[in-house]
Structures are given as structure tokens and as C-alpha cells.
Tab-separated table of C-alpha atoms in Angstrom:
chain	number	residue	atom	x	y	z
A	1233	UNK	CA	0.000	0.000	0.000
A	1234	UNK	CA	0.991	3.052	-1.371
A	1235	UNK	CA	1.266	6.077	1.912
A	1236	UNK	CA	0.354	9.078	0.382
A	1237	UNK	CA	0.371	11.547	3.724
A	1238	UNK	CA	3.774	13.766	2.275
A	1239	UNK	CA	1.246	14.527	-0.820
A	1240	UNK	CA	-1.332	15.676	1.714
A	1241	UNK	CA	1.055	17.963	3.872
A	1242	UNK	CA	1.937	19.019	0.420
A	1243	UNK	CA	-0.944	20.304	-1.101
A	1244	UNK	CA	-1.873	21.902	1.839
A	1245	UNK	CA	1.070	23.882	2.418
A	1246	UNK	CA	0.556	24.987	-1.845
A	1247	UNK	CA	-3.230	26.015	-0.958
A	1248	UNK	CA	-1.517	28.434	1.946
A	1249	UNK	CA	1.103	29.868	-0.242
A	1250	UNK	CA	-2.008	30.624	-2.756
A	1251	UNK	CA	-3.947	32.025	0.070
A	1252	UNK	CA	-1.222	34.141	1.456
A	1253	UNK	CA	-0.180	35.653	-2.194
A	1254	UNK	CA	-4.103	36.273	-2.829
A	1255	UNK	CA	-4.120	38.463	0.106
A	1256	UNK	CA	-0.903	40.045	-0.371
A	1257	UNK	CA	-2.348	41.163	-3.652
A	1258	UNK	CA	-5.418	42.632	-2.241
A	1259	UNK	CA	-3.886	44.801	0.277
A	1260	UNK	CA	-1.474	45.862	-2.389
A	1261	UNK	CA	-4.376	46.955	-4.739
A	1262	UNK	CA	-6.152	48.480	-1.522
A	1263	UNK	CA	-2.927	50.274	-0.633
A	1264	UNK	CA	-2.523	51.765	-4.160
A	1265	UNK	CA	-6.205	52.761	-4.338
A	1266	UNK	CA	-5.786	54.488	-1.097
A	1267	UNK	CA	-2.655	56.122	-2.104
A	1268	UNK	CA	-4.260	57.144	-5.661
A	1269	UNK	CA	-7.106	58.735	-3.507
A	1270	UNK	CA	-4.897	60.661	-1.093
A	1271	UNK	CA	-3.566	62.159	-4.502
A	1272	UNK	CA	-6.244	62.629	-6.218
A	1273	UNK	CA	-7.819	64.637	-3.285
A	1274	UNK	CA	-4.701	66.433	-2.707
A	1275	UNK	CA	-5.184	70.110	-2.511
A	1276	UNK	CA	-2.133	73.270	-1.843
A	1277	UNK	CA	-2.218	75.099	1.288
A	1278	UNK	CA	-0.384	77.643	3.400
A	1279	UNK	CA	1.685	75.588	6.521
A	1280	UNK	CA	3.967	77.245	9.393
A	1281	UNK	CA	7.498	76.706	8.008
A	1282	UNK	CA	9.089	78.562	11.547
A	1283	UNK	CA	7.176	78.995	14.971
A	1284	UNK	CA	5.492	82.637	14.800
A	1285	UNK	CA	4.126	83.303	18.195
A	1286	UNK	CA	0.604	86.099	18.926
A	1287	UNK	CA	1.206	89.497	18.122
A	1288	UNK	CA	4.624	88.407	16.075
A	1289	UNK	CA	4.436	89.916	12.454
A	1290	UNK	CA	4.170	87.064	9.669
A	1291	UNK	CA	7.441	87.057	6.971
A	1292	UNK	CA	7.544	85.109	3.796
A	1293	UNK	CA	10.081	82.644	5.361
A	1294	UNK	CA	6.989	81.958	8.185
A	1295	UNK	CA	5.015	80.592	6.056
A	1296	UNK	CA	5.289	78.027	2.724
A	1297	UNK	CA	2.864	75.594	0.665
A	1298	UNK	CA	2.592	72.063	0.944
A	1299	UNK	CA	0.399	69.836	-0.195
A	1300	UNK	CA	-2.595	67.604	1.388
A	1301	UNK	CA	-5.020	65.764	1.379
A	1302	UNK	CA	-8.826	67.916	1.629
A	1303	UNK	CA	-8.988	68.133	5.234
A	1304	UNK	CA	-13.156	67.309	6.451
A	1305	UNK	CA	-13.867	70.302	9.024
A	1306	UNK	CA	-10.981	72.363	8.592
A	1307	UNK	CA	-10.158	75.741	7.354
A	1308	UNK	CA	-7.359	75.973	5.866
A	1309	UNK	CA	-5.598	78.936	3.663
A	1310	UNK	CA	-5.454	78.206	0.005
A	1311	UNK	CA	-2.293	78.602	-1.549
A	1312	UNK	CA	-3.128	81.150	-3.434
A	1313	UNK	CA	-3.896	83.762	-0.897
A	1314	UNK	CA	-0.077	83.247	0.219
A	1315	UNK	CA	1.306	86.922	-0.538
A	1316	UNK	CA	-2.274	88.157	1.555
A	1317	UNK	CA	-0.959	86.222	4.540
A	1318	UNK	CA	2.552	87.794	4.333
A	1319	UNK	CA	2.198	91.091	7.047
A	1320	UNK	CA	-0.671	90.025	8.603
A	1321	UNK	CA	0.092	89.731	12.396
A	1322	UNK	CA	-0.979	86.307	14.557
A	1323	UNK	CA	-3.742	86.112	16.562
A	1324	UNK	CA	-2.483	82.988	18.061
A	1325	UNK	CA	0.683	81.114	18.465
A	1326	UNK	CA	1.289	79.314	14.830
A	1327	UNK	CA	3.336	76.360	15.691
A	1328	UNK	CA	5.626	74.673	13.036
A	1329	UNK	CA	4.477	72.798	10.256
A	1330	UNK	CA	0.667	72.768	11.111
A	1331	UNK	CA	-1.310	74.365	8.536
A	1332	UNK	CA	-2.734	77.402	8.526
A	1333	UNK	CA	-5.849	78.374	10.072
A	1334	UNK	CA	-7.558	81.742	8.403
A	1335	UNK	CA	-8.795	82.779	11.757
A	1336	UNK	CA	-5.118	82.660	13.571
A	1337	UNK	CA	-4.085	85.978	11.020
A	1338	UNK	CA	-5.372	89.307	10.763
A	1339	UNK	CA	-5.083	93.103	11.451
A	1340	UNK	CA	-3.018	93.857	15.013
A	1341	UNK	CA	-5.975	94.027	18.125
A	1342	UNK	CA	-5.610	96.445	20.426
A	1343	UNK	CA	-4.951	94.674	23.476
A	1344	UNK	CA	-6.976	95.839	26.679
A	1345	UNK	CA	-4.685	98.941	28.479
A	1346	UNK	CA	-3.543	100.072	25.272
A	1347	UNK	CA	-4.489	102.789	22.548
A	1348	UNK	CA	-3.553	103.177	19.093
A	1349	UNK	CA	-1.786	106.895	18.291
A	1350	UNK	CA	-1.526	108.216	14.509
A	1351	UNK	CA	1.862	109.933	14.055
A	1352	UNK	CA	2.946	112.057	11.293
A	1353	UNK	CA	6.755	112.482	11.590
A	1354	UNK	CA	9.340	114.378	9.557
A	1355	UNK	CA	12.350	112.733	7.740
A	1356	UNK	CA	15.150	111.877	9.911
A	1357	UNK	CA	13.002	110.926	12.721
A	1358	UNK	CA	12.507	107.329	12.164
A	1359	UNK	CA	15.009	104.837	11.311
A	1360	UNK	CA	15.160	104.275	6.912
A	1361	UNK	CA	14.337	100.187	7.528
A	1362	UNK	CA	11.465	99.504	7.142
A	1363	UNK	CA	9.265	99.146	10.558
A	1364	UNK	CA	6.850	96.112	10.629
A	1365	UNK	CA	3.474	95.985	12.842
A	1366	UNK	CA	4.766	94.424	16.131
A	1367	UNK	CA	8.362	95.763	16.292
A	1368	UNK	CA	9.390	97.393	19.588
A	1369	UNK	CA	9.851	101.379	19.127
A	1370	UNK	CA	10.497	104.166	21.594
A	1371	UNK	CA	9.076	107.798	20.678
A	1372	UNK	CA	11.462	110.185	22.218
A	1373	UNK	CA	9.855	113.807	22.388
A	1374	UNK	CA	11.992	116.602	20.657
A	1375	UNK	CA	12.144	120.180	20.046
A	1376	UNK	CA	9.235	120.959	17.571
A	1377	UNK	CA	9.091	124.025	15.000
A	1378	UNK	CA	9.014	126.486	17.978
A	1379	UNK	CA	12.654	125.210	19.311
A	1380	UNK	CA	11.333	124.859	22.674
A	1381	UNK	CA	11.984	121.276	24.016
A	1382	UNK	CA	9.183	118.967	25.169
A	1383	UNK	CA	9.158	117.915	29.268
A	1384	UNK	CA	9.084	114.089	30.019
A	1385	UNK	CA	10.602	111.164	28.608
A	1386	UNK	CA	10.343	108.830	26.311
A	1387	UNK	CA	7.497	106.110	25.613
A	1388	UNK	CA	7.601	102.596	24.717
A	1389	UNK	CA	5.529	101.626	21.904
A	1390	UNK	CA	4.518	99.269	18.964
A	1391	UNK	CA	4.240	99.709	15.650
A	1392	UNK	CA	0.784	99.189	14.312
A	1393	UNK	CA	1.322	99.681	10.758
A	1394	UNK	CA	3.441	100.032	7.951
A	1395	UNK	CA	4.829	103.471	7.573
A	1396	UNK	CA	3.362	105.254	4.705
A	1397	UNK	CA	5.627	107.790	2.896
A	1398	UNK	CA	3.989	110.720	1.728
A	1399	UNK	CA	5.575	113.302	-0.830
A	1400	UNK	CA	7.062	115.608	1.437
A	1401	UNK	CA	9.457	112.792	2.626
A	1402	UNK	CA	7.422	112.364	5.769
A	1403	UNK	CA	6.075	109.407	7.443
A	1404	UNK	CA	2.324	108.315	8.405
A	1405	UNK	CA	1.893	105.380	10.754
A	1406	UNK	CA	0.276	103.859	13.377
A	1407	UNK	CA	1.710	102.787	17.246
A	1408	UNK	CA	0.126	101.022	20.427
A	1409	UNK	CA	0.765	103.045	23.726
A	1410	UNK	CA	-0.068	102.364	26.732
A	1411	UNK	CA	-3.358	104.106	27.968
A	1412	UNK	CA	-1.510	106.279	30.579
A	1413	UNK	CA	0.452	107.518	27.456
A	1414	UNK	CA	-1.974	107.742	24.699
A	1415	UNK	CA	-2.641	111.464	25.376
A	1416	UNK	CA	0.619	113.025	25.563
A	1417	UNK	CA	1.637	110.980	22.687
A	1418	UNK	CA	-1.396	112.651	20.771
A	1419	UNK	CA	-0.216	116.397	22.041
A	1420	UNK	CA	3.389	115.360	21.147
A	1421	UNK	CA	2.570	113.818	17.894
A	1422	UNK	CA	0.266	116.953	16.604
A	1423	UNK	CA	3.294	119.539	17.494
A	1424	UNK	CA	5.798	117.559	15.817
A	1425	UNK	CA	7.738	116.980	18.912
A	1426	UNK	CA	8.155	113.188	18.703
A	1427	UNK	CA	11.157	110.930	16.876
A	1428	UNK	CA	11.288	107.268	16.640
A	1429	UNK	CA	14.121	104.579	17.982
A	1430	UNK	CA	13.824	101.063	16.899
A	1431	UNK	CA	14.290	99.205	20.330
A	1432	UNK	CA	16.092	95.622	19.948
A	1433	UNK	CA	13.694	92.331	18.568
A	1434	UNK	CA	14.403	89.335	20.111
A	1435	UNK	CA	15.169	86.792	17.861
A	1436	UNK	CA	12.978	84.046	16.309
């Protein structure tokens, strides 16, 4: 009699090496049509490149585009509104390679305390960089047209806009004072008894 049990074992180990390549093929295909979805719903948004923390300014090297996958229930900036993001100040602390939320960006807020002053000052008395909302400043009061020099010192501020240069050579922009401040500020400002100094930024 012929014992035919190695067949057996045989056969059954070849229908488990069937079954195992069968399945290895269907996660494979599952895995491509997953990854061919992911693509295919791919969209380009704005993402934190560098840490920007509230009330910090937003640079170009902040921010950059990356691509994902249509997030469900999130806003997100498209990546064509880039260059509007670029100057907008954050609302909240924008941590590193999340994406961008539109509500975390906008105009400075005037924090409670605090006033915003309008300042009109004459060439040579701000510094010729260029002073972004959210840089440290102090307005040091001068002698105005009349010659006669202003009482008090200085003031701590922040700039609250972008100084605009009108065609006289002088300067239009906003700053944040303190509310303690705000009026003298305003007297100094309107006799043209007030010069800027670009206090140090601590580094990013």
C-alpha cells in the first residue's frame, strides 16, 4: 500500500502559499487605491514653516505651501492667498508645520490697556528700515518748529502699521501706547515733537 500523507502535507502547504499571495495582492491593490485617492484629493495650502508666536508679524520665510489631502472640518488657507498672509500679524501662536488656520491671522488688536496713536513724523526721525506691525519702538519727544523742548521722557511703543511715505518725505503710521500715554503721545505727535528709535527684537 501506497502512503500518500507527504502529498497531503503538500498540497496543503501549496493552498496556503495561494492564500497568502491572494491576500498580499489585495492589500497591495487596496494600498494603491488608497494612495491614488490621497492624490487625487490632494489640494495646496499655506503651513507654518518657523514657529510665529501672537502678536509676532508674519514674513515670507513663516510661512510656505505644501500639499494635502482635503482636510473634512478644517479651514485651511489656500495657496493662493499666500502673498495676503505675508504682514498680517498672529492672533495665536502658529506652531511649526501645522497648517494654517484663516482665523489665527489678521489686522493687530488692540490689546486691553492700550491705545492706538496716529503719528505724522518728519524725515530723519525714524530709522530708513522699514518698521513692521509688532516691532518694539520708543518715541522720544523733541524740540518741535518752535525750538522749545518737550518735558518728560520717552514712551515705549509698537508699531501698528506700515509706515506710509507721503511726498514731502514724511512718514504716516500707526503705534500702540499704553493708555496712561496715549494722550501726551497725541499732544506730542500733533506739534511735531516726537522721533522714533527702533528698540532691539528678540530673535525668532
Amino acid at each position: 500500500m501506497v502512503d500518500t500523507t507527504p502529498t497531503t502535507v503538500r498540497s496543503r502547504r501549496n493552498l496556503r502559499w495561494i492564500a497568502a499571495g491572494a491576500l498580499s495582492v489585495c492589500l497591495g491593490g487596496l494600498g494603491a487605491a488608497l494612495l491614488y485617492a490621497n492624490t487625487s484629493n490632494a489640494i495646496s495650502v499655506v503651513a507654518i514653516n518657523h514657529t510665529v508666536y501672537r502678536d509676532e508679524v508674519i514674513t515670507s520665510d513663516d510661512v510656505k505651501i505644501t500639499s494635502v489631502a482635503a482636510p473634512i472640518g478644517v479651514d485651511v488657507v489656500p495657496a493662493g492667498d499666500l502673498e495676503n498672509i505675508i504682514g498680517k500679524t498672529a492672533l495665536t501662536d502658529l506652531t511649526e508645520g501645522g497648517l494654517l488656520n484663516p482665523r489665527s491671522v489678521g489686522d493687530p488688536v488692540i490689546a486691553a490697556g492700550a491705545v492706538r496713536v496716529g503719528l505724522r513724523l518728519d524725515p530723519g526721525r525714524l530709522p530708513t528700515q522699514t518698521l513692521l506691525p509688532g516691532t518694539g519702538v520708543r518715541l522720544v519727544p523733541v524740540a518741535g518748529d518752535s525750538g522749545a523742548p518737550p518735558s518728560g521722557g520717552s514712551v515705549v511703543a509698537v508699531v501698528a502699521s506700515v509706515p506710509q511715505l507721503q511726498s514731502d518725505g514724511a512718514a504716516l503710521l500707526d503705534v500702540t501706547v499704553a493708555t496712561a500715554d496715549g494722550e501726551r503721545v497725541a499732544q506730542l505727535a500733533a506739534a511735531n515733537q516726537l522721533a522714533i528709535l527702533q528698540l532691539p527684537q528678540a530673535p525668532k
